[in-house]
């Protein structure tokens, strides 16, 4: 009898967290279900989900594989570092494994501290560079959040970019004041529907727009950049890290007959 009770108790212990993890966040009212996630367990990046991207020179930094790694404590670390006069940064994306259209996308992260790097969770399409001014067909860069401290530690940025990155480039975005956003962990979410984007920080709506709504599949990116937008980094203390606790994607539940 004791053995039987132990089995039941064990099943319950392991079943509860799994059920909890499947729940749609309370602020999302649509009938969604969890379809994709990575909670960064273990010590190696799951290469069935993520690939390193943009390896090599990228503005003032060099993207290296070593700059994106798991810390063994349930976090993906995206690191900006300096060795001699060389700055290295990290970027990973689902461009080879997971592209999708619409849904709710969320990450939980502890933000970087130093002046210079700007970090982000964003969506991108393979054809966003097209300059036909048709984001519905070719996609939009959707920055769920961007962060740097050059203009204040409480600022979070939501941005959209489309129509290529040259002279024809178009964009729209907002700056959100979030006190103490640079302390502890916070969630950043995007609900993408056929006619709008709705952005969230810590479960509260921060921006809603119908501009440049992509109708094509896109992939997710976690990144650090050194472009100058994040301020002068010549006197910053490196390494500087952003820690991602999880990334999750929820999609509308299929209708049952």
XYZ file of N, CA and C in Angstrom:
771
model
N 0.831 -1.210 0.000
C 0.000 0.000 0.000
C 0.863 1.257 0.000
N 1.932 1.271 0.820
C 2.837 2.403 0.859
C 3.487 2.616 -0.488
N 3.846 1.505 -1.138
C 4.494 1.589 -2.447
C 3.547 2.220 -3.463
N 2.268 1.838 -3.413
C 1.266 2.359 -4.331
C 1.079 3.854 -4.114
N 0.983 4.283 -2.843
C 0.821 5.707 -2.534
C 2.010 6.521 -3.017
N 3.205 5.933 -2.896
C 4.412 6.633 -3.326
C 4.379 6.886 -4.831
N 3.904 5.885 -5.584
C 3.813 6.037 -7.037
C 2.847 7.153 -7.396
N 1.667 7.169 -6.731
C 0.671 8.196 -6.999
C 1.217 9.570 -6.667
N 1.882 9.695 -5.511
C 2.451 10.976 -5.082
C 3.502 11.467 -6.078
N 4.346 10.524 -6.558
C 5.387 10.887 -7.512
C 4.791 11.411 -8.803
N 3.750 10.748 -9.280
C 3.094 11.189 -10.506
C 2.508 12.574 -10.341
N 1.899 12.843 -9.190
C 1.309 14.152 -8.948
C 2.369 15.239 -8.900
N 3.489 14.960 -8.247
C 4.564 15.956 -8.129
C 5.059 16.381 -9.490
N 5.230 15.403 -10.381
C 5.764 15.734 -11.704
C 4.686 16.247 -12.647
N 3.418 15.922 -12.389
C 2.352 16.363 -13.281
C 1.989 17.815 -13.062
N 2.048 18.302 -11.820
C 1.594 19.657 -11.516
C 2.386 20.727 -12.252
N 3.747 20.714 -12.196
C 4.491 21.740 -12.916
C 4.228 21.725 -14.406
N 4.078 20.530 -14.993
C 3.824 20.432 -16.417
C 2.500 21.073 -16.770
N 1.451 20.790 -15.980
C 0.144 21.389 -16.229
C 0.209 22.902 -16.083
N 0.903 23.386 -15.056
C 1.019 24.816 -14.828
C 1.701 25.504 -16.001
N 2.745 24.832 -16.526
C 3.511 25.419 -17.624
C 2.677 25.563 -18.888
N 1.622 24.745 -19.027
C 0.803 24.783 -20.235
C -0.212 25.918 -20.226
N -0.469 26.518 -19.079
C -1.518 27.528 -18.981
C -1.158 28.791 -19.734
N -2.146 29.368 -20.418
C -1.947 30.647 -21.082
C -1.862 31.736 -20.025
N -0.939 32.701 -20.160
C -0.872 33.800 -19.190
C -2.222 34.486 -19.016
N -2.517 34.936 -17.791
C -3.831 35.471 -17.458
C -4.229 36.676 -18.307
N -3.244 37.470 -18.747
C -3.584 38.679 -19.497
C -3.949 38.399 -20.957
N -3.797 37.157 -21.396
C -4.165 36.794 -22.765
C -5.541 36.145 -22.730
N -6.494 36.785 -23.378
C -7.882 36.346 -23.280
C -8.287 35.360 -24.377
N -7.512 35.273 -25.430
C -7.870 34.369 -26.520
C -7.666 32.914 -26.106
N -8.281 32.028 -26.847
C -8.237 30.606 -26.542
C -6.970 30.002 -27.155
N -5.837 30.216 -26.462
C -4.543 29.763 -26.941
C -4.073 28.532 -26.168
N -3.084 27.853 -26.750
C -2.410 26.767 -26.065
C -0.915 26.843 -26.346
N -0.111 26.333 -25.424
C 1.335 26.343 -25.574
C 1.743 25.366 -26.675
N 2.510 25.855 -27.666
C 2.918 24.993 -28.777
C 4.432 24.868 -28.906
N 5.176 25.774 -28.262
C 6.644 25.757 -28.390
C 7.228 26.399 -27.151
N 8.329 25.831 -26.632
C 8.981 26.466 -25.489
C 10.416 25.984 -25.368
N 11.219 26.788 -24.734
C 12.549 26.394 -24.292
C 12.793 27.077 -22.960
N 13.041 26.291 -21.919
C 13.343 26.862 -20.611
C 14.819 26.702 -20.256
N 15.637 26.396 -21.265
C 17.096 26.470 -21.171
C 17.678 25.619 -20.043
N 17.135 24.427 -19.887
C 17.686 23.489 -18.926
C 18.937 22.834 -19.504
N 19.837 22.417 -18.630
C 21.042 21.739 -19.077
C 22.208 22.696 -19.254
N 23.199 22.241 -20.003
C 24.415 23.033 -20.165
C 24.756 23.322 -21.622
N 23.925 22.833 -22.545
C 24.191 23.065 -23.965
C 22.948 23.623 -24.648
N 23.153 24.563 -25.529
C 22.068 25.127 -26.309
C 21.397 24.037 -27.133
N 20.069 24.014 -27.135
C 19.316 23.023 -27.899
C 19.340 23.424 -29.375
N 20.195 22.770 -30.148
C 20.371 23.139 -31.553
C 19.254 22.600 -32.452
N 18.301 21.857 -31.870
C 17.106 21.518 -32.648
C 16.126 22.678 -32.643
N 16.359 23.653 -31.750
C 15.491 24.824 -31.653
C 16.193 26.113 -32.085
N 17.460 26.261 -31.711
C 18.183 27.507 -31.938
C 19.413 27.274 -32.803
N 19.714 28.292 -33.602
C 20.957 28.325 -34.368
C 21.630 29.665 -34.118
N 22.951 29.672 -34.118
C 23.671 30.939 -34.055
C 23.442 31.682 -35.364
N 23.391 33.013 -35.293
C 23.112 33.785 -36.506
C 24.064 34.973 -36.595
N 24.221 35.459 -37.825
C 25.022 36.654 -38.112
C 26.440 36.556 -37.560
N 27.029 35.355 -37.624
C 28.381 35.189 -37.119
C 29.353 36.077 -37.894
N 30.284 36.682 -37.166
C 31.231 37.589 -37.794
C 30.955 39.037 -37.411
N 31.569 39.937 -38.137
C 31.472 41.365 -37.834
C 30.042 41.871 -37.978
N 29.575 42.606 -36.973
C 28.265 43.245 -36.999
C 28.413 44.587 -36.283
N 28.569 45.638 -37.083
C 28.826 46.997 -36.594
C 30.090 47.003 -35.726
N 29.994 47.313 -34.413
C 31.186 47.411 -33.575
C 31.522 46.116 -32.843
N 30.720 45.082 -33.035
C 30.963 43.813 -32.360
C 31.175 42.679 -33.336
N 31.699 41.585 -32.836
C 31.849 40.365 -33.618
C 30.978 39.294 -32.975
N 30.041 38.756 -33.731
C 29.157 37.714 -33.220
C 29.915 36.392 -33.212
N 29.969 35.770 -32.035
C 30.639 34.475 -31.900
C 29.693 33.458 -31.276
N 29.928 32.194 -31.546
C 29.132 31.137 -30.938
C 29.315 31.102 -29.424
N 30.536 31.392 -28.975
C 30.852 31.315 -27.552
C 30.127 32.370 -26.732
N 29.562 33.389 -27.386
C 28.890 34.481 -26.674
C 27.443 34.169 -26.324
N 26.946 33.017 -26.747
C 25.592 32.571 -26.405
C 25.701 31.169 -25.817
N 25.349 31.022 -24.535
C 25.565 29.734 -23.880
C 24.604 29.565 -22.706
N 24.410 28.316 -22.290
C 23.607 28.005 -21.114
C 24.508 27.978 -19.886
N 23.994 28.525 -18.777
C 24.811 28.602 -17.559
C 24.631 27.404 -16.636
N 23.801 26.441 -17.018
C 23.564 25.274 -16.176
C 22.600 25.525 -15.036
N 22.050 26.752 -14.972
C 21.101 27.117 -13.917
C 19.741 27.497 -14.499
N 19.487 27.086 -15.731
C 18.202 27.358 -16.362
C 18.143 28.663 -17.116
N 19.296 29.162 -17.568
C 19.320 30.429 -18.295
C 20.156 30.328 -19.567
N 19.695 31.006 -20.603
C 20.524 31.291 -21.759
C 21.207 32.628 -21.512
N 22.511 32.655 -21.609
C 23.283 33.878 -21.424
C 23.692 34.415 -22.792
N 23.337 35.653 -23.079
C 23.840 36.354 -24.259
C 24.832 37.387 -23.735
N 26.088 37.223 -24.082
C 27.162 38.006 -23.458
C 27.809 38.983 -24.442
N 28.044 40.188 -23.940
C 28.904 41.149 -24.622
C 30.212 41.194 -23.836
N 31.315 40.969 -24.526
C 32.603 40.897 -23.843
C 33.661 41.669 -24.632
N 34.782 41.912 -23.967
C 35.898 42.610 -24.598
C 37.195 41.896 -24.269
N 38.003 41.657 -25.289
C 39.338 41.110 -25.103
C 40.287 41.943 -25.940
N 41.220 42.589 -25.270
C 42.080 43.568 -25.930
C 41.193 44.669 -26.513
N 41.185 44.847 -27.807
C 40.332 45.881 -28.414
C 39.150 45.288 -29.170
N 38.919 43.986 -29.002
C 37.870 43.283 -29.743
C 36.651 43.082 -28.852
N 35.482 43.471 -29.357
C 34.219 43.266 -28.652
C 33.476 42.100 -29.308
N 32.954 41.203 -28.477
C 32.191 40.069 -28.991
C 30.765 40.119 -28.449
N 29.838 39.657 -29.257
C 28.417 39.663 -28.912
C 27.797 38.333 -29.345
N 26.583 38.059 -28.849
C 25.920 36.807 -29.173
C 24.541 37.012 -29.781
N 24.152 36.094 -30.658
C 22.820 36.107 -31.265
C 22.414 34.679 -31.612
N 21.191 34.308 -31.251
C 20.647 33.022 -31.667
C 19.237 33.240 -32.205
N 18.813 32.339 -33.095
C 17.479 32.458 -33.668
C 16.920 31.110 -34.063
N 15.641 31.086 -34.369
C 14.963 29.849 -34.777
C 14.788 29.800 -36.299
N 15.647 30.516 -37.033
C 15.493 30.639 -38.479
C 15.588 29.311 -39.224
N 16.224 28.315 -38.622
C 16.366 27.010 -39.280
C 15.387 25.970 -38.750
N 14.646 26.326 -37.692
C 13.838 25.294 -37.033
C 12.375 25.649 -36.807
N 12.076 26.936 -36.623
C 10.700 27.268 -36.254
C 10.324 28.651 -36.767
N 9.449 28.665 -37.754
C 8.845 29.897 -38.266
C 7.336 29.738 -38.155
N 6.655 30.802 -37.767
C 5.216 30.699 -37.586
C 4.552 32.054 -37.797
N 3.239 32.032 -37.909
C 2.447 33.246 -38.115
C 1.395 33.344 -37.019
N 1.336 34.485 -36.367
C 0.348 34.804 -35.332
C 0.586 34.000 -34.041
N -0.032 34.488 -32.969
C 0.075 33.839 -31.674
C 0.561 34.804 -30.610
N 0.886 34.243 -29.449
C 1.434 35.024 -28.344
C 2.838 34.528 -28.052
N 3.795 35.449 -28.047
C 5.211 35.147 -27.877
C 5.689 35.826 -26.597
N 6.383 35.080 -25.744
C 6.808 35.656 -24.467
C 8.176 35.127 -24.070
N 8.978 36.024 -23.487
C 10.227 35.611 -22.853
C 10.276 36.204 -21.449
N 11.106 35.615 -20.628
C 11.400 36.160 -19.296
C 12.895 36.381 -19.237
N 13.309 37.583 -18.824
C 14.728 37.913 -18.908
C 15.165 38.829 -17.782
N 16.448 38.746 -17.454
C 17.115 39.678 -16.558
C 18.049 40.514 -17.419
N 17.848 41.826 -17.432
C 18.460 42.681 -18.435
C 19.911 43.039 -18.121
N 20.596 43.460 -19.168
C 22.007 43.852 -19.096
C 22.161 45.179 -18.356
N 23.381 45.460 -17.894
C 23.618 46.584 -16.979
C 24.495 47.695 -17.544
N 25.338 47.407 -18.508
C 26.357 48.366 -18.930
C 25.922 49.217 -20.117
N 26.507 50.396 -20.209
C 26.269 51.281 -21.346
C 26.907 50.684 -22.600
N 26.182 50.747 -23.691
C 26.716 50.261 -24.958
C 25.878 49.175 -25.595
N 25.821 47.973 -24.990
C 25.030 46.908 -25.610
C 23.541 47.229 -25.597
N 22.852 46.892 -26.680
C 21.398 46.857 -26.606
C 20.953 45.448 -26.967
N 20.025 44.970 -26.167
C 19.589 43.580 -26.244
C 18.130 43.525 -26.685
N 17.717 42.337 -27.159
C 16.372 42.278 -27.732
C 15.849 40.854 -27.831
N 14.521 40.780 -27.847
C 13.763 39.600 -28.245
C 12.910 40.079 -29.415
N 13.098 39.482 -30.601
C 12.427 40.008 -31.784
C 12.086 38.910 -32.773
N 11.156 39.265 -33.662
C 10.734 38.374 -34.735
C 11.175 38.975 -36.062
N 11.470 38.109 -37.006
C 12.011 38.533 -38.289
C 11.530 37.576 -39.367
N 11.329 38.082 -40.580
C 11.005 37.211 -41.698
C 12.203 37.110 -42.623
N 12.329 36.020 -43.369
C 13.460 35.882 -44.293
C 13.431 36.901 -45.430
N 12.275 37.541 -45.666
C 12.132 38.444 -46.809
C 11.872 39.891 -46.403
N 12.161 40.236 -45.134
C 11.875 41.586 -44.647
C 12.703 42.644 -45.375
N 13.770 42.243 -46.038
C 14.603 43.186 -46.780
C 13.995 43.653 -48.084
N 12.893 43.050 -48.502
C 12.235 43.471 -49.742
C 11.713 44.900 -49.609
N 11.863 45.717 -50.644
C 11.489 47.132 -50.584
C 10.229 47.454 -51.385
N 9.329 46.496 -51.494
C 8.068 46.723 -52.216
C 7.010 47.403 -51.356
N 7.376 47.792 -50.131
C 6.457 48.412 -49.173
C 5.200 47.572 -48.998
N 5.426 46.292 -48.779
C 4.332 45.344 -48.586
C 4.665 44.435 -47.408
N 4.593 44.978 -46.185
C 4.947 44.157 -45.017
C 4.018 42.973 -44.819
N 2.788 43.085 -45.314
C 1.861 41.961 -45.195
C 2.432 40.728 -45.909
N 3.041 40.951 -47.058
C 3.571 39.846 -47.867
C 4.992 39.474 -47.461
N 5.835 40.478 -47.209
C 7.256 40.222 -47.011
C 7.690 40.222 -45.549
N 6.807 40.649 -44.662
C 7.107 40.578 -43.239
C 7.614 41.874 -42.649
N 7.640 41.894 -41.320
C 8.056 43.053 -40.536
C 9.001 42.587 -39.442
N 10.037 43.365 -39.186
C 10.827 43.115 -37.989
C 10.012 43.602 -36.803
N 9.696 42.692 -35.883
C 8.855 43.010 -34.730
C 9.719 42.892 -33.480
N 10.087 44.012 -32.909
C 10.924 44.013 -31.710
C 10.027 43.948 -30.479
N 9.865 42.750 -29.935
C 9.025 42.549 -28.756
C 9.532 43.442 -27.627
N 10.843 43.471 -27.465
C 11.449 44.503 -26.625
C 12.877 44.726 -27.077
N 13.345 45.946 -26.895
C 14.762 46.286 -26.997
C 15.112 47.062 -25.739
N 16.371 46.923 -25.299
C 16.762 47.573 -24.054
C 18.209 48.026 -24.112
N 18.446 49.230 -23.626
C 19.794 49.728 -23.355
C 19.668 50.811 -22.289
N 20.788 51.255 -21.739
C 20.706 52.209 -20.630
C 21.160 53.614 -21.015
N 21.463 53.847 -22.285
C 22.022 55.139 -22.688
C 21.101 56.311 -22.366
N 19.789 56.086 -22.458
C 18.835 57.173 -22.200
C 18.001 56.901 -20.957
N 18.533 56.098 -20.064
C 17.833 55.806 -18.817
C 17.618 54.329 -18.616
N 17.755 53.892 -17.381
C 17.644 52.461 -17.093
C 16.200 51.968 -17.052
N 15.227 52.868 -17.097
C 13.819 52.468 -16.997
C 13.114 52.391 -18.349
N 13.816 52.614 -19.427
C 13.193 52.651 -20.749
C 13.205 51.283 -21.422
N 12.038 50.881 -21.937
C 11.912 49.695 -22.778
C 11.371 50.159 -24.126
N 11.889 49.577 -25.197
C 11.516 50.004 -26.543
C 10.761 48.890 -27.266
N 9.646 49.256 -27.911
C 8.950 48.374 -28.841
C 9.073 49.020 -30.218
N 9.545 48.273 -31.211
C 9.754 48.856 -32.532
C 9.319 47.922 -33.645
N 8.932 48.523 -34.775
C 8.621 47.806 -36.003
C 9.498 48.369 -37.118
N 10.010 47.487 -37.972
C 10.807 47.916 -39.122
C 10.360 47.122 -40.347
N 10.253 47.782 -41.490
C 9.872 47.080 -42.713
C 10.376 47.853 -43.930
N 10.186 47.257 -45.108
C 10.585 47.859 -46.386
C 12.104 47.975 -46.502
N 12.798 46.941 -46.051
C 14.244 46.924 -46.164
C 14.926 47.772 -45.104
N 16.259 47.841 -45.198
C 17.045 48.598 -44.226
C 17.883 49.694 -44.880
N 17.522 50.041 -46.090
C 18.211 51.104 -46.794
C 17.424 52.400 -46.780
N 17.497 53.148 -47.875
C 16.832 54.450 -47.963
C 15.313 54.337 -47.898
N 14.759 53.199 -48.319
C 13.301 53.020 -48.325
C 12.759 52.529 -46.984
N 13.646 52.291 -46.037
C 13.269 51.734 -44.746
C 12.190 52.564 -44.048
N 11.248 51.858 -43.423
C 10.195 52.502 -42.641
C 10.177 51.886 -41.241
N 9.729 52.681 -40.259
C 9.687 52.167 -38.893
C 8.658 52.917 -38.065
N 8.274 52.299 -36.979
C 7.387 52.918 -35.992
C 7.683 52.265 -34.653
N 7.602 53.043 -33.579
C 7.879 52.469 -32.279
C 7.520 53.397 -31.137
N 7.659 52.877 -29.924
C 7.362 53.646 -28.723
C 8.421 53.361 -27.666
N 8.559 54.314 -26.747
C 9.412 54.143 -25.575
C 8.501 54.038 -24.362
N 8.676 52.988 -23.574
C 7.835 52.740 -22.406
C 8.660 52.926 -21.143
N 8.148 53.709 -20.208
C 8.800 53.873 -18.912
C 8.369 52.734 -17.988
N 9.341 51.945 -17.538
C 9.073 50.825 -16.641
C 10.032 50.911 -15.454
N 9.627 51.563 -14.359
C 10.518 51.694 -13.201
C 11.038 50.346 -12.713
N 12.325 50.310 -12.410
C 13.002 49.117 -11.880
C 13.073 47.963 -12.868
N 12.939 48.262 -14.155
C 13.006 47.190 -15.151
C 14.404 46.573 -15.202
N 15.399 47.304 -14.700
C 16.776 46.800 -14.715
C 17.108 45.965 -13.477
N 16.086 45.653 -12.678
C 16.293 44.845 -11.477
C 15.472 43.562 -11.567
N 16.117 42.448 -11.363
C 15.409 41.178 -11.365
C 14.950 40.744 -12.738
N 14.013 39.792 -12.754
C 13.507 39.220 -14.000
C 12.167 39.848 -14.372
N 11.930 39.963 -15.683
C 10.695 40.547 -16.196
C 10.255 39.786 -17.443
N 8.949 39.832 -17.718
C 8.421 39.182 -18.912
C 8.108 40.224 -19.979
N 8.329 39.813 -21.227
C 8.075 40.671 -22.386
C 7.286 39.853 -23.393
N 6.116 40.361 -23.783
C 5.231 39.576 -24.629
C 4.705 40.330 -25.829
N 4.339 39.564 -26.851
C 3.712 40.093 -28.061
C 2.563 39.190 -28.457
N 1.385 39.772 -28.601
C 0.271 39.055 -29.221
C 0.128 39.580 -30.643
N 0.304 38.699 -31.596
C 0.282 39.046 -33.016
C -0.936 38.372 -33.638
N -1.870 39.175 -34.132
C -3.064 38.667 -34.799
C -3.042 39.108 -36.260
N -4.080 38.768 -36.993
C -4.140 39.130 -38.418
C -4.215 40.637 -38.635
N -4.671 41.376 -37.610
C -4.851 42.808 -37.829
C -4.164 43.711 -36.816
N -3.371 43.150 -35.886
C -2.745 44.029 -34.904
C -1.579 43.354 -34.190
N -0.775 44.198 -33.542
C 0.237 43.759 -32.584
C -0.123 44.362 -31.227
N -0.026 43.543 -30.186
C -0.247 44.031 -28.824
C 0.970 43.628 -28.002
N 1.612 44.612 -27.393
C 2.847 44.390 -26.643
C 2.563 44.440 -25.135
N 3.312 43.634 -24.389
C 3.126 43.548 -22.944
C 4.483 43.556 -22.233
N 4.521 44.170 -21.061
C 5.653 44.061 -20.151
C 5.101 43.671 -18.790
N 5.590 42.578 -18.261
C 5.119 42.055 -16.976
C 3.602 41.899 -16.936
N 3.044 41.430 -18.049
C 1.622 41.125 -18.111
C 0.701 42.314 -18.306
N 1.259 43.511 -18.504
C 0.444 44.706 -18.706
C 0.650 45.228 -20.121
N -0.461 45.555 -20.783
C -0.371 46.062 -22.150
C 0.371 47.395 -22.181
N 1.341 47.503 -23.083
C 2.145 48.713 -23.192
C 2.022 49.410 -24.544
N 1.621 48.688 -25.576
C 1.442 49.307 -26.898
C 0.579 48.405 -27.755
N -0.316 49.051 -28.519
C -1.170 48.339 -29.467
C -1.149 49.108 -30.777
N -0.933 48.403 -31.890
C -0.862 49.084 -33.177
C -1.351 48.166 -34.301
N -1.858 48.786 -35.364
C -2.272 48.063 -36.569
C -1.326 48.345 -37.733
N -0.169 48.916 -37.430
C 0.802 49.285 -38.451
C 1.603 48.074 -38.921
N 1.769 47.965 -40.241
C 2.685 46.984 -40.850
C 2.514 45.580 -40.290
N 1.286 45.110 -40.241
C 1.040 43.780 -39.671
C 1.419 42.696 -40.690
N 2.415 41.940 -40.357
C 2.906 40.863 -41.214
C 1.880 39.740 -41.300
N 1.757 39.175 -42.496
C 0.875 38.021 -42.707
C 1.677 36.783 -43.104
N 2.976 36.825 -42.901
C 3.800 35.684 -43.289
C 4.569 35.139 -42.083
N 5.086 33.944 -42.247
C 5.778 33.274 -41.148
C 7.086 33.989 -40.803
N 7.385 34.048 -39.488
C 8.600 34.681 -39.019
C 9.258 33.805 -37.958
N 10.527 34.091 -37.692
C 11.269 33.333 -36.688
C 11.682 34.254 -35.550
N 12.085 33.664 -34.418
C 12.432 34.416 -33.215
C 13.942 34.591 -33.104
N 14.347 35.704 -32.492
C 15.756 36.006 -32.289
C 15.959 36.538 -30.872
N 17.044 36.106 -30.229
C 17.518 36.660 -28.966
C 18.912 37.204 -29.247
N 19.169 38.468 -28.874
C 20.418 39.053 -29.355
C 20.950 40.153 -28.462
N 22.258 40.394 -28.648
C 22.930 41.586 -28.141
C 23.583 42.271 -29.333
N 23.580 43.601 -29.322
C 24.161 44.383 -30.415
C 25.079 45.451 -29.840
N 26.053 45.860 -30.632
C 26.873 47.036 -30.352
C 26.838 47.900 -31.610
N 25.878 48.814 -31.660
C 25.688 49.636 -32.857
C 25.939 51.114 -32.609
N 26.095 51.489 -31.352
C 26.183 52.898 -31.006
C 24.883 53.429 -30.438
N 23.759 52.765 -30.740
C 22.452 53.201 -30.218
C 22.431 53.112 -28.696
N 23.135 52.141 -28.150
C 23.158 51.949 -26.704
C 24.137 52.850 -25.967
N 24.790 53.769 -26.681
C 25.688 54.715 -26.036
C 27.157 54.320 -26.144
N 27.998 55.202 -25.646
C 29.448 55.015 -25.679
C 29.857 53.920 -24.703
N 30.447 52.860 -25.224
C 30.804 51.713 -24.396
C 32.305 51.646 -24.103
N 33.027 52.686 -24.440
C 34.483 52.651 -24.286
C 34.920 52.541 -22.830
N 34.098 53.011 -21.894
C 34.456 52.960 -20.473
C 33.593 51.975 -19.680
N 32.840 51.136 -20.378
C 31.972 50.168 -19.706
C 32.782 48.986 -19.189
N 32.219 48.330 -18.192
C 32.847 47.142 -17.616
C 32.252 45.887 -18.253
N 33.092 45.123 -18.918
C 32.638 43.907 -19.569
C 33.296 42.703 -18.900
N 32.655 41.513 -18.909
C 31.472 41.187 -19.707
C 30.170 41.742 -19.127
N 29.189 41.873 -20.023
C 27.846 42.335 -19.664
C 26.863 41.324 -20.234
N 25.956 40.816 -19.400
C 25.087 39.709 -19.805
C 23.616 40.081 -19.743
N 22.840 39.474 -20.647
C 21.399 39.375 -20.473
C 21.097 37.896 -20.295
N 20.250 37.567 -19.314
C 19.889 36.184 -19.023
C 18.440 35.945 -19.426
N 18.229 34.950 -20.266
C 16.873 34.556 -20.658
C 16.480 33.302 -19.892
N 15.345 33.384 -19.211
C 14.849 32.293 -18.384
C 14.014 31.308 -19.199
N 13.238 31.833 -20.134
C 12.458 30.978 -21.036
C 11.987 31.779 -22.239
N 11.579 31.047 -23.265
C 10.845 31.599 -24.403
C 9.685 30.650 -24.661
N 8.484 31.203 -24.827
C 7.294 30.383 -25.069
C 6.458 30.975 -26.194
N 5.788 30.082 -26.923
C 4.880 30.491 -27.984
C 3.541 29.800 -27.772
N 2.485 30.584 -27.813
C 1.122 30.078 -27.689
C 0.376 30.367 -28.981
N -0.425 29.403 -29.410
C -1.208 29.555 -30.647
C -2.677 29.265 -30.349
N -3.534 29.767 -31.228
C -4.965 29.530 -31.074
C -5.264 28.031 -31.123
N -6.072 27.571 -30.204
C -6.460 26.177 -30.198
C -7.314 25.858 -31.424
N -7.066 24.720 -32.072
C -7.888 24.349 -33.226
C -9.321 24.043 -32.804
N -10.267 24.372 -33.653
C -11.656 24.100 -33.358
C -11.930 22.607 -33.405
N -12.666 22.136 -32.419
C -13.021 20.702 -32.366
C -14.367 20.499 -33.015
N -14.477 19.430 -33.802
C -15.761 19.105 -34.434
C -16.680 18.401 -33.428
